[in-house]
Amino acid sequence: MRFDVAAYKLRTPQSVQEALAWMAAEPGALRPLAGGTDLMVLLAAGKLPGGQFVNLWPLRELRTIEVTSDSVTLGALTTYSDVQAHPVLQQEFPMLVEAARQTGGWAIQNRGTLGGNIGNASPAADSPPALLCYDAELELRSAQGSRWLPYHGFHTGYRQTLLRPDEIIARLRLPRRRGQRLHCYRKVGPRQAQAISKVCFAGCADLEDGRLVSVRIALGGVAPTVVRCPETEHILAAATSPAALDEAAARASLSRQMAPIDDIRSTARYRRRVAENLLGQFVAVLRLHPGWATP
Amino acid sequence: MPLVGTPVPRLEAPDKVTGAACYVDDFALPGMIYGVTVRSPGPRGRIRRIRLGDGIPWEEITVVTARDIPGDNVVALINDDQPCLAAEVYNHAEEAVVLLAHRDRALLERARRQVHLDVEPLPPVLTIDDALAAREVIWGTDNIIKSYLVEQGDVEAALREADLVVQGEYETGAQEHLYIEPNGMVAVATPEDGVTVWGSLQCPYYVQKALMRLFRLPPERTRVVQLETGGGFGGKEDYPSMIAAHAALLSWKAGGVPVKIVYDRTEDMLATTKRHPSRTRHRTGLRRDGTLVALDIDFVIDGGAYSTLSQVVLSRGTIHAAGPYRCDNVRIRGRAVATNTPPRGAFRGFGAPQSLFALERHLDVVARAAGLPPEELRRRNFIRRGERLAVGQQVRDGVDLPALLERALQVSGWTERKNRFRQENQRGTIRRGLGLSCFLHGTGFTGSGESHLASTVALEGTAEGRVRVLTSSTEIGQGTNTIFSQIAADALGVGGEIIEVPRPDTAAVPDSGPTVASRTCTIVGKLIETAALSLRQQLLEEGLLPLPYTTGDFQAACAAYVRQRGALRATARYQPPPGIHWDEVRFRGDAYGAYSWAVYVAQVRVDLCTYQAQVEEFWTVQEVGRVVNPTLAAGQIEGGVAQAIGWALYEHVAWQEGRMANCRMTDYIIPTTMDIPPIHVWFEEAPYPYGAFGAKGLGELPMDGPAPAILNAIHDALGVSICRVPATPEVIYDALSREEALV
Amino acid sequence: MSDGSGQQIDLHFVVNGQAVTVRCHPMARLLDVLREELHLTGTKEGCGEGECGACAVVMDGELVNSCLVPAAQAAGVQLRTVEGLAAGGRLAPLQEAFLHCNGAQCGICTPGMLMAAFCLLQHNPHPSEEAVRVALAGNLCRCTGYAKIVAAVARAAQEGGDAL
């Protein structure tokens, strides 16, 4: 046993307000604990710094999925299993569903939460690339109130975020979009299930009236944070026909937006090449999309 | 009705499915405290001083160092070069130096972090090449733990005269056993009562031998009891002696308080043994028609810092290096070298998977060079009954390798699939291929090993008319209890319900040898069969047993015997089969009493986008003598193939300065349900007269063949030869990009 | 040590149909509470990081890895462990199927496998082979190659019907 529970204090609030009040009273002293799928691993490994935690898991108000005509709002405690089961997410946000399906095993999916996945800020996390592509927004809440920010830009460096010490991630909002959208998500891990990504690719493209109106691409596992790849998006979005999709230029630009490393899970070389290949697959799917105007 | 040959359900399964089975972590004794281990910080160095830091009530904690060992500071095994606790120097990362015990595990953890080792690092030897270069000498005079030479004919002359010579170099990585139950032991030890340990282990008498030497105790005061054991695969063959010793030293110093040491997963991965990494070089001479005329094989394994079982792993690997083929001119040089890495130990297959990987991978390369299909090259060179293997052993088994091959080709739809894949591989980003391997695995200990062991079993009739099968062979998941009861019941001519197979306890069972080397069913089972016949004979001679008799008659006879005559007991001791000779000095002769034989086929899919290879379907055809329990036997094959798929494609040990860097289950990747394909199992049964009811060895065989079959399939799919396992996507990508660079 | 030292709660929950109260630290792992406080040692620890599934139990109808559940999050829950599968001295069909198919070899992953399979059959009484493999992908086994485990679950689904 590498840990001593006496080094920790875990307080269970009755409400979100109470949790936030505690966090406001001692800024930085209390860290949020949701489904435990990251923090409890560190605990057992003897690597969880001692101190106080606030037990968010019982706060049902943070585990809701609300659908309105223009958005889906997910409580931060929405689990991967919740995501997979939701019909609107299945229909309109399949990359998020796919990410949830491929995160850990079933027992992890029952406990791992979207808020935790974002807050844990691993560059190899599975859902963030999908969330980036879907233009997710985050609600950060503190005793002072709440603020909404675009998810893009939330991760400021390796394991660094814009979350203040007195804030929790409360909700995520995904704007709904009607019309033809192409989704392409692929996680590359060391095995077919229960794996940590080496590279994770999410790409979507919107077609209107036979034209490409927007392309979004995000990658995990190739930089200190998950990254959006605007340069590559612009190159592809400029195409007016399938033939005009400039794969070579897109690949070259993608490579410039990555900073992969060698570690115990893979090599920089491999990550770079596979990310490019996944982009190549995305381009191939995009070319074949029936939504293009027939010349 | 005979039980041998039928799928008798596993005897201890009810306890396993209800949670009642007692594993070491579930085992507790009154007053028990816990032990932890303080380990060396780097791969090699001198220990200057051990400092106990501040803020810990050291007076409450039992602290053991090498100075506290009552006897010799060795883990007795073969060469006795491994200390139980490092004293002046350490020779690998995570070597045990100090032991601590206390009832409060949280305090113990704080204390562990407060033991400071002041060390002077020394330059380490970390690779096979470093070891062979011998710029630093860390073992003997040249870093070579053991070497063997197998030689027949004139290899150099044959290579000169060959129509074609093909060379290759093949590497295999370390492999972690990853039994799901980490290692652990509980010990009670005092100078007055001696030492008793309970734990997760394969070989009770190995542990006893180590403890006797460490404590200078006679066997009758050194007791080892196996608890339910959550997987072994060789990983609980030698290392449990170390943990038992540690727990016992702590208990001894703490005045006989029971001490439990259970490793967590990380400690188990960091400190315990792995499969030996290997490098094999082949030079092969052929005639134009594909006949093998020369096999020149240089086989090197990395034994780590201490010799443990390396010499016997090497001998098996060396003997298997030339595979199931006839060739007049063979030279196999086998060497085990030392490096400053945690000692490597036994792992299912025991050297054979490494050398057979090289051979069977190489033969596909050779076949391409010779312009022959891989199956045809093999078919033309298969050894036949009456011919001699490289060590000079004449094959006496009723083996028919061409028939096994035909069966494998037929059940896998080899030709049809190959043609289909050739078409399909023209398009898209998925490539498929088929690969095969042909191999053998020697049953039981190598050479004179079984004669030296002289294993003994006993059967005991009880006053209740039941029969107890007494052996030191452990149930570690493979089905020992069940097959022993089947064998005993059939040999006695009774129902299985009156047979008991008690848990091995050195105070109660004779030494039937270690549970290793695919020997349990065939060799120990044969002794059970023999002892059973003798027990039955005793009852017949006393006139207590009518002929024919029912199970009830037998029970009555047994009970009557015990009432009238006291103990009813029969023993049997190993005798080598007639005509078996092994010359250890010349390393020639009958290396094994028998061999099991197999042909495996893998279908692999490689994604050119991710470079990930996946096994899609797997066919196994094997001749293992009589199959005692078809369900358990199939379980062994499926499990072995799965473990070998892991070794072939996924299981990469990332070494950093001689330490396993990916020492967590999250980072050391074994296959899940989603990674293991359908595995088809076919048995051919040619009974072996000196194995229990005709059985030969089975458990290790399935570890030998999959890796080369899978990499041959990758070669088939991509046209690129990959010569090392694990063939991770990174390795496949590197190989493909080298190929691209050449184009 | 922090001011958390000595923090204890009275944890109430129901395990295998029995209401229990355990005095423990809220950050204690549910796995340790089960094994050490309640002596329900059928639940195993294989890795301590949610990777092997040997510690899987069913909590409020959902499969969880008990090594990753802080005790405080088990307050008021309904738990089922491997000890709660058999009823009235009779093995459950799922357990019988594991016996019949040799789904347990060394047995150390078996409790977690059984709980994952049990939970699956509660959610989906007639799963496809693919669904069984997906559901069990978080439970590692090193002995069987999974074939006989998957077969056992299929057999239980066939034979057990709703009376798992």
mmCIF file with all atom_site columns, N, CA and C in Angstrom, chain B residues 25-26, chain C residues 11 13-16 18 20 22-24 28-45 54-59 64-71 74 77-84 111 115:
data_model
loop_
_atom_site.group_PDB
_atom_site.id
_atom_site.type_symbol
_atom_site.label_atom_id
_atom_site.label_alt_id
_atom_site.label_comp_id
_atom_site.label_asym_id
_atom_site.label_entity_id
_atom_site.label_seq_id
_atom_site.pdbx_PDB_ins_code
_atom_site.Cartn_x
_atom_site.Cartn_y
_atom_site.Cartn_z
_atom_site.occupancy
_atom_site.B_iso_or_equiv
_atom_site.pdbx_formal_charge
_atom_site.auth_seq_id
_atom_site.auth_comp_id
_atom_site.auth_asym_id
_atom_site.auth_atom_id
_atom_site.pdbx_PDB_model_num
ATOM 1   N N  . ASP B 1 25  ? -3.548  -12.944 -0.582  1.00 0.00 ? 25  ASP B N  1
ATOM 2   C CA . ASP B 1 25  ? -4.023  -11.651 -0.082  1.00 0.00 ? 25  ASP B CA 1
ATOM 3   C C  . ASP B 1 25  ? -5.257  -11.815 0.796   1.00 0.00 ? 25  ASP B C  1
ATOM 4   N N  . ASP B 1 26  ? -5.893  -12.976 0.699   1.00 0.00 ? 26  ASP B N  1
ATOM 5   C CA . ASP B 1 26  ? -7.097  -13.250 1.497   1.00 0.00 ? 26  ASP B CA 1
ATOM 6   C C  . ASP B 1 26  ? -6.757  -13.985 2.789   1.00 0.00 ? 26  ASP B C  1
ATOM 7   N N  . LEU C 2 11  ? -20.342 4.818   7.314   1.00 0.00 ? 11  LEU C N  1
ATOM 8   C CA . LEU C 2 11  ? -20.804 4.568   5.953   1.00 0.00 ? 11  LEU C CA 1
ATOM 9   C C  . LEU C 2 11  ? -21.885 3.491   5.992   1.00 0.00 ? 11  LEU C C  1
ATOM 10  N N  . PHE C 2 13  ? -24.429 1.211   3.723   1.00 0.00 ? 13  PHE C N  1
ATOM 11  C CA . PHE C 2 13  ? -24.868 0.755   2.405   1.00 0.00 ? 13  PHE C CA 1
ATOM 12  C C  . PHE C 2 13  ? -25.394 -0.657  2.523   1.00 0.00 ? 13  PHE C C  1
ATOM 13  N N  . VAL C 2 14  ? -25.914 -1.160  1.417   1.00 0.00 ? 14  VAL C N  1
ATOM 14  C CA . VAL C 2 14  ? -26.465 -2.515  1.410   1.00 0.00 ? 14  VAL C CA 1
ATOM 15  C C  . VAL C 2 14  ? -25.574 -3.359  0.508   1.00 0.00 ? 14  VAL C C  1
ATOM 16  N N  . VAL C 2 15  ? -25.063 -4.446  1.047   1.00 0.00 ? 15  VAL C N  1
ATOM 17  C CA . VAL C 2 15  ? -24.227 -5.304  0.233   1.00 0.00 ? 15  VAL C CA 1
ATOM 18  C C  . VAL C 2 15  ? -24.824 -6.712  0.212   1.00 0.00 ? 15  VAL C C  1
ATOM 19  N N  . ASN C 2 16  ? -25.060 -7.196  -0.977  1.00 0.00 ? 16  ASN C N  1
ATOM 20  C CA . ASN C 2 16  ? -25.669 -8.522  -1.167  1.00 0.00 ? 16  ASN C CA 1
ATOM 21  C C  . ASN C 2 16  ? -26.938 -8.679  -0.329  1.00 0.00 ? 16  ASN C C  1
ATOM 22  N N  . GLN C 2 18  ? -27.769 -7.121  2.390   1.00 0.00 ? 18  GLN C N  1
ATOM 23  C CA . GLN C 2 18  ? -27.663 -6.867  3.830   1.00 0.00 ? 18  GLN C CA 1
ATOM 24  C C  . GLN C 2 18  ? -27.227 -5.433  4.089   1.00 0.00 ? 18  GLN C C  1
ATOM 25  N N  . VAL C 2 20  ? -25.363 -2.660  5.951   1.00 0.00 ? 20  VAL C N  1
ATOM 26  C CA . VAL C 2 20  ? -24.173 -2.643  6.816   1.00 0.00 ? 20  VAL C CA 1
ATOM 27  C C  . VAL C 2 20  ? -23.791 -1.195  7.131   1.00 0.00 ? 20  VAL C C  1
ATOM 28  N N  . VAL C 2 22  ? -20.218 0.817   8.242   1.00 0.00 ? 22  VAL C N  1
ATOM 29  C CA . VAL C 2 22  ? -18.777 0.645   8.429   1.00 0.00 ? 22  VAL C CA 1
ATOM 30  C C  . VAL C 2 22  ? -18.203 1.988   8.840   1.00 0.00 ? 22  VAL C C  1
ATOM 31  N N  . ARG C 2 23  ? -17.377 1.994   9.846   1.00 0.00 ? 23  ARG C N  1
ATOM 32  C CA . ARG C 2 23  ? -16.691 3.234   10.213  1.00 0.00 ? 23  ARG C CA 1
ATOM 33  C C  . ARG C 2 23  ? -15.372 3.252   9.441   1.00 0.00 ? 23  ARG C C  1
ATOM 34  N N  . CYS C 2 24  ? -15.225 4.238   8.590   1.00 0.00 ? 24  CYS C N  1
ATOM 35  C CA . CYS C 2 24  ? -14.030 4.261   7.755   1.00 0.00 ? 24  CYS C CA 1
ATOM 36  C C  . CYS C 2 24  ? -13.721 5.672   7.291   1.00 0.00 ? 24  CYS C C  1
ATOM 37  N N  . ALA C 2 28  ? -11.074 6.124   1.836   1.00 0.00 ? 28  ALA C N  1
ATOM 38  C CA . ALA C 2 28  ? -10.672 4.710   1.748   1.00 0.00 ? 28  ALA C CA 1
ATOM 39  C C  . ALA C 2 28  ? -11.248 4.121   0.470   1.00 0.00 ? 28  ALA C C  1
ATOM 40  N N  . ARG C 2 29  ? -10.528 3.206   -0.127  1.00 0.00 ? 29  ARG C N  1
ATOM 41  C CA . ARG C 2 29  ? -11.044 2.596   -1.345  1.00 0.00 ? 29  ARG C CA 1
ATOM 42  C C  . ARG C 2 29  ? -12.156 1.604   -0.981  1.00 0.00 ? 29  ARG C C  1
ATOM 43  N N  . LEU C 2 30  ? -13.219 1.633   -1.757  1.00 0.00 ? 30  LEU C N  1
ATOM 44  C CA . LEU C 2 30  ? -14.308 0.686   -1.502  1.00 0.00 ? 30  LEU C CA 1
ATOM 45  C C  . LEU C 2 30  ? -13.769 -0.748  -1.458  1.00 0.00 ? 30  LEU C C  1
ATOM 46  N N  . LEU C 2 31  ? -12.794 -1.028  -2.315  1.00 0.00 ? 31  LEU C N  1
ATOM 47  C CA . LEU C 2 31  ? -12.179 -2.358  -2.338  1.00 0.00 ? 31  LEU C CA 1
ATOM 48  C C  . LEU C 2 31  ? -11.657 -2.746  -0.957  1.00 0.00 ? 31  LEU C C  1
ATOM 49  N N  . ASP C 2 32  ? -10.967 -1.814  -0.298  1.00 0.00 ? 32  ASP C N  1
ATOM 50  C CA . ASP C 2 32  ? -10.399 -2.125  1.014   1.00 0.00 ? 32  ASP C CA 1
ATOM 51  C C  . ASP C 2 32  ? -11.488 -2.239  2.069   1.00 0.00 ? 32  ASP C C  1
ATOM 52  N N  . VAL C 2 33  ? -12.525 -1.432  1.930   1.00 0.00 ? 33  VAL C N  1
ATOM 53  C CA . VAL C 2 33  ? -13.640 -1.528  2.870   1.00 0.00 ? 33  VAL C CA 1
ATOM 54  C C  . VAL C 2 33  ? -14.276 -2.918  2.772   1.00 0.00 ? 33  VAL C C  1
ATOM 55  N N  . LEU C 2 34  ? -14.495 -3.375  1.541   1.00 0.00 ? 34  LEU C N  1
ATOM 56  C CA . LEU C 2 34  ? -15.108 -4.692  1.354   1.00 0.00 ? 34  LEU C CA 1
ATOM 57  C C  . LEU C 2 34  ? -14.215 -5.791  1.902   1.00 0.00 ? 34  LEU C C  1
ATOM 58  N N  . ARG C 2 35  ? -12.951 -5.736  1.545   1.00 0.00 ? 35  ARG C N  1
ATOM 59  C CA . ARG C 2 35  ? -12.053 -6.837  1.891   1.00 0.00 ? 35  ARG C CA 1
ATOM 60  C C  . ARG C 2 35  ? -11.660 -6.833  3.355   1.00 0.00 ? 35  ARG C C  1
ATOM 61  N N  . GLU C 2 36  ? -11.338 -5.643  3.861   1.00 0.00 ? 36  GLU C N  1
ATOM 62  C CA . GLU C 2 36  ? -10.749 -5.598  5.199   1.00 0.00 ? 36  GLU C CA 1
ATOM 63  C C  . GLU C 2 36  ? -11.774 -5.371  6.300   1.00 0.00 ? 36  GLU C C  1
ATOM 64  N N  . GLU C 2 37  ? -12.763 -4.533  6.032   1.00 0.00 ? 37  GLU C N  1
ATOM 65  C CA . GLU C 2 37  ? -13.751 -4.263  7.080   1.00 0.00 ? 37  GLU C CA 1
ATOM 66  C C  . GLU C 2 37  ? -14.863 -5.303  7.056   1.00 0.00 ? 37  GLU C C  1
ATOM 67  N N  . LEU C 2 38  ? -15.287 -5.694  5.861   1.00 0.00 ? 38  LEU C N  1
ATOM 68  C CA . LEU C 2 38  ? -16.424 -6.618  5.764   1.00 0.00 ? 38  LEU C CA 1
ATOM 69  C C  . LEU C 2 38  ? -15.978 -8.057  5.467   1.00 0.00 ? 38  LEU C C  1
ATOM 70  N N  . HIS C 2 39  ? -14.684 -8.243  5.292   1.00 0.00 ? 39  HIS C N  1
ATOM 71  C CA . HIS C 2 39  ? -14.118 -9.573  5.016   1.00 0.00 ? 39  HIS C CA 1
ATOM 72  C C  . HIS C 2 39  ? -14.752 -10.240 3.801   1.00 0.00 ? 39  HIS C C  1
ATOM 73  N N  . LEU C 2 40  ? -15.171 -9.430  2.873   1.00 0.00 ? 40  LEU C N  1
ATOM 74  C CA . LEU C 2 40  ? -15.668 -9.963  1.599   1.00 0.00 ? 40  LEU C CA 1
ATOM 75  C C  . LEU C 2 40  ? -14.468 -10.017 0.648   1.00 0.00 ? 40  LEU C C  1
ATOM 76  N N  . THR C 2 41  ? -13.671 -11.077 0.820   1.00 0.00 ? 41  THR C N  1
ATOM 77  C CA . THR C 2 41  ? -12.392 -11.136 0.099   1.00 0.00 ? 41  THR C CA 1
ATOM 78  C C  . THR C 2 41  ? -12.529 -11.755 -1.286  1.00 0.00 ? 41  THR C C  1
ATOM 79  N N  . GLY C 2 42  ? -13.758 -12.054 -1.691  1.00 0.00 ? 42  GLY C N  1
ATOM 80  C CA . GLY C 2 42  ? -13.946 -12.542 -3.059  1.00 0.00 ? 42  GLY C CA 1
ATOM 81  C C  . GLY C 2 42  ? -13.552 -11.488 -4.087  1.00 0.00 ? 42  GLY C C  1
ATOM 82  N N  . THR C 2 43  ? -13.724 -10.238 -3.758  1.00 0.00 ? 43  THR C N  1
ATOM 83  C CA . THR C 2 43  ? -13.350 -9.141  -4.651  1.00 0.00 ? 43  THR C CA 1
ATOM 84  C C  . THR C 2 43  ? -11.834 -8.973  -4.575  1.00 0.00 ? 43  THR C C  1
ATOM 85  N N  . LYS C 2 44  ? -11.166 -9.005  -5.725  1.00 0.00 ? 44  LYS C N  1
ATOM 86  C CA . LYS C 2 44  ? -9.699  -9.090  -5.745  1.00 0.00 ? 44  LYS C CA 1
ATOM 87  C C  . LYS C 2 44  ? -9.050  -7.795  -6.182  1.00 0.00 ? 44  LYS C C  1
ATOM 88  N N  . GLU C 2 45  ? -7.820  -7.596  -5.784  1.00 0.00 ? 45  GLU C N  1
ATOM 89  C CA . GLU C 2 45  ? -7.038  -6.471  -6.289  1.00 0.00 ? 45  GLU C CA 1
ATOM 90  C C  . GLU C 2 45  ? -5.965  -6.999  -7.236  1.00 0.00 ? 45  GLU C C  1
ATOM 91  N N  . ALA C 2 54  ? -10.382 -6.953  -11.746 1.00 0.00 ? 54  ALA C N  1
ATOM 92  C CA . ALA C 2 54  ? -10.542 -8.028  -10.758 1.00 0.00 ? 54  ALA C CA 1
ATOM 93  C C  . ALA C 2 54  ? -11.352 -7.565  -9.552  1.00 0.00 ? 54  ALA C C  1
ATOM 94  N N  . CYS C 2 55  ? -11.419 -6.255  -9.342  1.00 0.00 ? 55  CYS C N  1
ATOM 95  C CA . CYS C 2 55  ? -12.136 -5.706  -8.182  1.00 0.00 ? 55  CYS C CA 1
ATOM 96  C C  . CYS C 2 55  ? -13.536 -5.248  -8.548  1.00 0.00 ? 55  CYS C C  1
ATOM 97  N N  . ALA C 2 56  ? -14.003 -5.612  -9.745  1.00 0.00 ? 56  ALA C N  1
ATOM 98  C CA . ALA C 2 56  ? -15.298 -5.096  -10.190 1.00 0.00 ? 56  ALA C CA 1
ATOM 99  C C  . ALA C 2 56  ? -16.439 -5.594  -9.302  1.00 0.00 ? 56  ALA C C  1
ATOM 100 N N  . VAL C 2 57  ? -17.332 -4.681  -8.972  1.00 0.00 ? 57  VAL C N  1
ATOM 101 C CA . VAL C 2 57  ? -18.556 -5.013  -8.239  1.00 0.00 ? 57  VAL C CA 1
ATOM 102 C C  . VAL C 2 57  ? -19.691 -4.248  -8.909  1.00 0.00 ? 57  VAL C C  1
ATOM 103 N N  . VAL C 2 58  ? -20.905 -4.600  -8.559  1.00 0.00 ? 58  VAL C N  1
ATOM 104 C CA . VAL C 2 58  ? -22.042 -3.884  -9.136  1.00 0.00 ? 58  VAL C CA 1
ATOM 105 C C  . VAL C 2 58  ? -22.601 -2.933  -8.082  1.00 0.00 ? 58  VAL C C  1
ATOM 106 N N  . MET C 2 59  ? -22.607 -1.643  -8.421  1.00 0.00 ? 59  MET C N  1
ATOM 107 C CA . MET C 2 59  ? -23.039 -0.612  -7.474  1.00 0.00 ? 59  MET C CA 1
ATOM 108 C C  . MET C 2 59  ? -24.246 0.091   -8.070  1.00 0.00 ? 59  MET C C  1
ATOM 109 N N  . VAL C 2 64  ? -18.674 -1.185  -11.500 1.00 0.00 ? 64  VAL C N  1
ATOM 110 C CA . VAL C 2 64  ? -17.609 -0.225  -11.136 1.00 0.00 ? 64  VAL C CA 1
ATOM 111 C C  . VAL C 2 64  ? -16.385 -1.006  -10.681 1.00 0.00 ? 64  VAL C C  1
ATOM 112 N N  . ASN C 2 65  ? -15.243 -0.347  -10.788 1.00 0.00 ? 65  ASN C N  1
ATOM 113 C CA . ASN C 2 65  ? -14.029 -0.925  -10.223 1.00 0.00 ? 65  ASN C CA 1
ATOM 114 C C  . ASN C 2 65  ? -13.915 -0.425  -8.786  1.00 0.00 ? 65  ASN C C  1
ATOM 115 N N  . SER C 2 66  ? -14.005 -1.332  -7.825  1.00 0.00 ? 66  SER C N  1
ATOM 116 C CA . SER C 2 66  ? -14.081 -0.881  -6.438  1.00 0.00 ? 66  SER C CA 1
ATOM 117 C C  . SER C 2 66  ? -12.769 -0.256  -5.971  1.00 0.00 ? 66  SER C C  1
ATOM 118 N N  . CYS C 2 67  ? -11.672 -0.486  -6.690  1.00 0.00 ? 67  CYS C N  1
ATOM 119 C CA . CYS C 2 67  ? -10.410 0.150   -6.292  1.00 0.00 ? 67  CYS C CA 1
ATOM 120 C C  . CYS C 2 67  ? -10.428 1.637   -6.587  1.00 0.00 ? 67  CYS C C  1
ATOM 121 N N  . LEU C 2 68  ? -11.360 2.092   -7.423  1.00 0.00 ? 68  LEU C N  1
ATOM 122 C CA . LEU C 2 68  ? -11.390 3.510   -7.797  1.00 0.00 ? 68  LEU C CA 1
ATOM 123 C C  . LEU C 2 68  ? -12.562 4.254   -7.157  1.00 0.00 ? 68  LEU C C  1
ATOM 124 N N  . VAL C 2 69  ? -13.281 3.585   -6.274  1.00 0.00 ? 69  VAL C N  1
ATOM 125 C CA . VAL C 2 69  ? -14.430 4.241   -5.646  1.00 0.00 ? 69  VAL C CA 1
ATOM 126 C C  . VAL C 2 69  ? -14.053 4.646   -4.227  1.00 0.00 ? 69  VAL C C  1
ATOM 127 N N  . PRO C 2 70  ? -14.019 5.947   -3.941  1.00 0.00 ? 70  PRO C N  1
ATOM 128 C CA . PRO C 2 70  ? -13.790 6.335   -2.555  1.00 0.00 ? 70  PRO C CA 1
ATOM 129 C C  . PRO C 2 70  ? -15.005 5.966   -1.711  1.00 0.00 ? 70  PRO C C  1
ATOM 130 N N  . ALA C 2 71  ? -14.763 5.527   -0.503  1.00 0.00 ? 71  ALA C N  1
ATOM 131 C CA . ALA C 2 71  ? -15.838 5.005   0.342   1.00 0.00 ? 71  ALA C CA 1
ATOM 132 C C  . ALA C 2 71  ? -17.021 5.965   0.402   1.00 0.00 ? 71  ALA C C  1
ATOM 133 N N  . ALA C 2 74  ? -19.849 5.513   -1.818  1.00 0.00 ? 74  ALA C N  1
ATOM 134 C CA . ALA C 2 74  ? -20.690 4.315   -1.697  1.00 0.00 ? 74  ALA C CA 1
ATOM 135 C C  . ALA C 2 74  ? -21.782 4.510   -0.655  1.00 0.00 ? 74  ALA C C  1
ATOM 136 N N  . VAL C 2 77  ? -25.586 3.151   -1.177  1.00 0.00 ? 77  VAL C N  1
ATOM 137 C CA . VAL C 2 77  ? -25.748 2.379   -2.413  1.00 0.00 ? 77  VAL C CA 1
ATOM 138 C C  . VAL C 2 77  ? -26.187 0.940   -2.128  1.00 0.00 ? 77  VAL C C  1
ATOM 139 N N  . GLN C 2 78  ? -26.597 0.288   -3.208  1.00 0.00 ? 78  GLN C N  1
ATOM 140 C CA . GLN C 2 78  ? -26.841 -1.159  -3.203  1.00 0.00 ? 78  GLN C CA 1
ATOM 141 C C  . GLN C 2 78  ? -25.656 -1.796  -3.915  1.00 0.00 ? 78  GLN C C  1
ATOM 142 N N  . LEU C 2 79  ? -24.976 -2.677  -3.234  1.00 0.00 ? 79  LEU C N  1
ATOM 143 C CA . LEU C 2 79  ? -23.803 -3.310  -3.834  1.00 0.00 ? 79  LEU C CA 1
ATOM 144 C C  . LEU C 2 79  ? -24.036 -4.792  -4.004  1.00 0.00 ? 79  LEU C C  1
ATOM 145 N N  . ARG C 2 80  ? -23.490 -5.320  -5.080  1.00 0.00 ? 80  ARG C N  1
ATOM 146 C CA . ARG C 2 80  ? -23.469 -6.779  -5.225  1.00 0.00 ? 80  ARG C CA 1
ATOM 147 C C  . ARG C 2 80  ? -22.035 -7.180  -5.499  1.00 0.00 ? 80  ARG C C  1
ATOM 148 N N  . THR C 2 81  ? -21.553 -8.157  -4.741  1.00 0.00 ? 81  THR C N  1
ATOM 149 C CA . THR C 2 81  ? -20.214 -8.699  -4.957  1.00 0.00 ? 81  THR C CA 1
ATOM 150 C C  . THR C 2 81  ? -20.356 -10.173 -5.336  1.00 0.00 ? 81  THR C C  1
ATOM 151 N N  . VAL C 2 82  ? -19.240 -10.796 -5.636  1.00 0.00 ? 82  VAL C N  1
ATOM 152 C CA . VAL C 2 82  ? -19.290 -12.195 -6.076  1.00 0.00 ? 82  VAL C CA 1
ATOM 153 C C  . VAL C 2 82  ? -19.925 -13.089 -5.013  1.00 0.00 ? 82  VAL C C  1
ATOM 154 N N  . GLU C 2 83  ? -19.768 -12.696 -3.757  1.00 0.00 ? 83  GLU C N  1
ATOM 155 C CA . GLU C 2 83  ? -20.350 -13.507 -2.677  1.00 0.00 ? 83  GLU C CA 1
ATOM 156 C C  . GLU C 2 83  ? -21.879 -13.487 -2.739  1.00 0.00 ? 83  GLU C C  1
ATOM 157 N N  . GLY C 2 84  ? -22.423 -12.515 -3.456  1.00 0.00 ? 84  GLY C N  1
ATOM 158 C CA . GLY C 2 84  ? -23.878 -12.380 -3.505  1.00 0.00 ? 84  GLY C CA 1
ATOM 159 C C  . GLY C 2 84  ? -24.524 -12.954 -4.752  1.00 0.00 ? 84  GLY C C  1
ATOM 160 N N  . PRO C 2 111 ? -13.974 -13.441 -10.096 1.00 0.00 ? 111 PRO C N  1
ATOM 161 C CA . PRO C 2 111 ? -15.015 -12.629 -9.459  1.00 0.00 ? 111 PRO C CA 1
ATOM 162 C C  . PRO C 2 111 ? -15.365 -11.378 -10.271 1.00 0.00 ? 111 PRO C C  1
ATOM 163 N N  . MET C 2 115 ? -18.904 -10.510 -12.204 1.00 0.00 ? 115 MET C N  1
ATOM 164 C CA . MET C 2 115 ? -19.709 -9.321  -11.929 1.00 0.00 ? 115 MET C CA 1
ATOM 165 C C  . MET C 2 115 ? -19.978 -8.543  -13.215 1.00 0.00 ? 115 MET C C  1
#
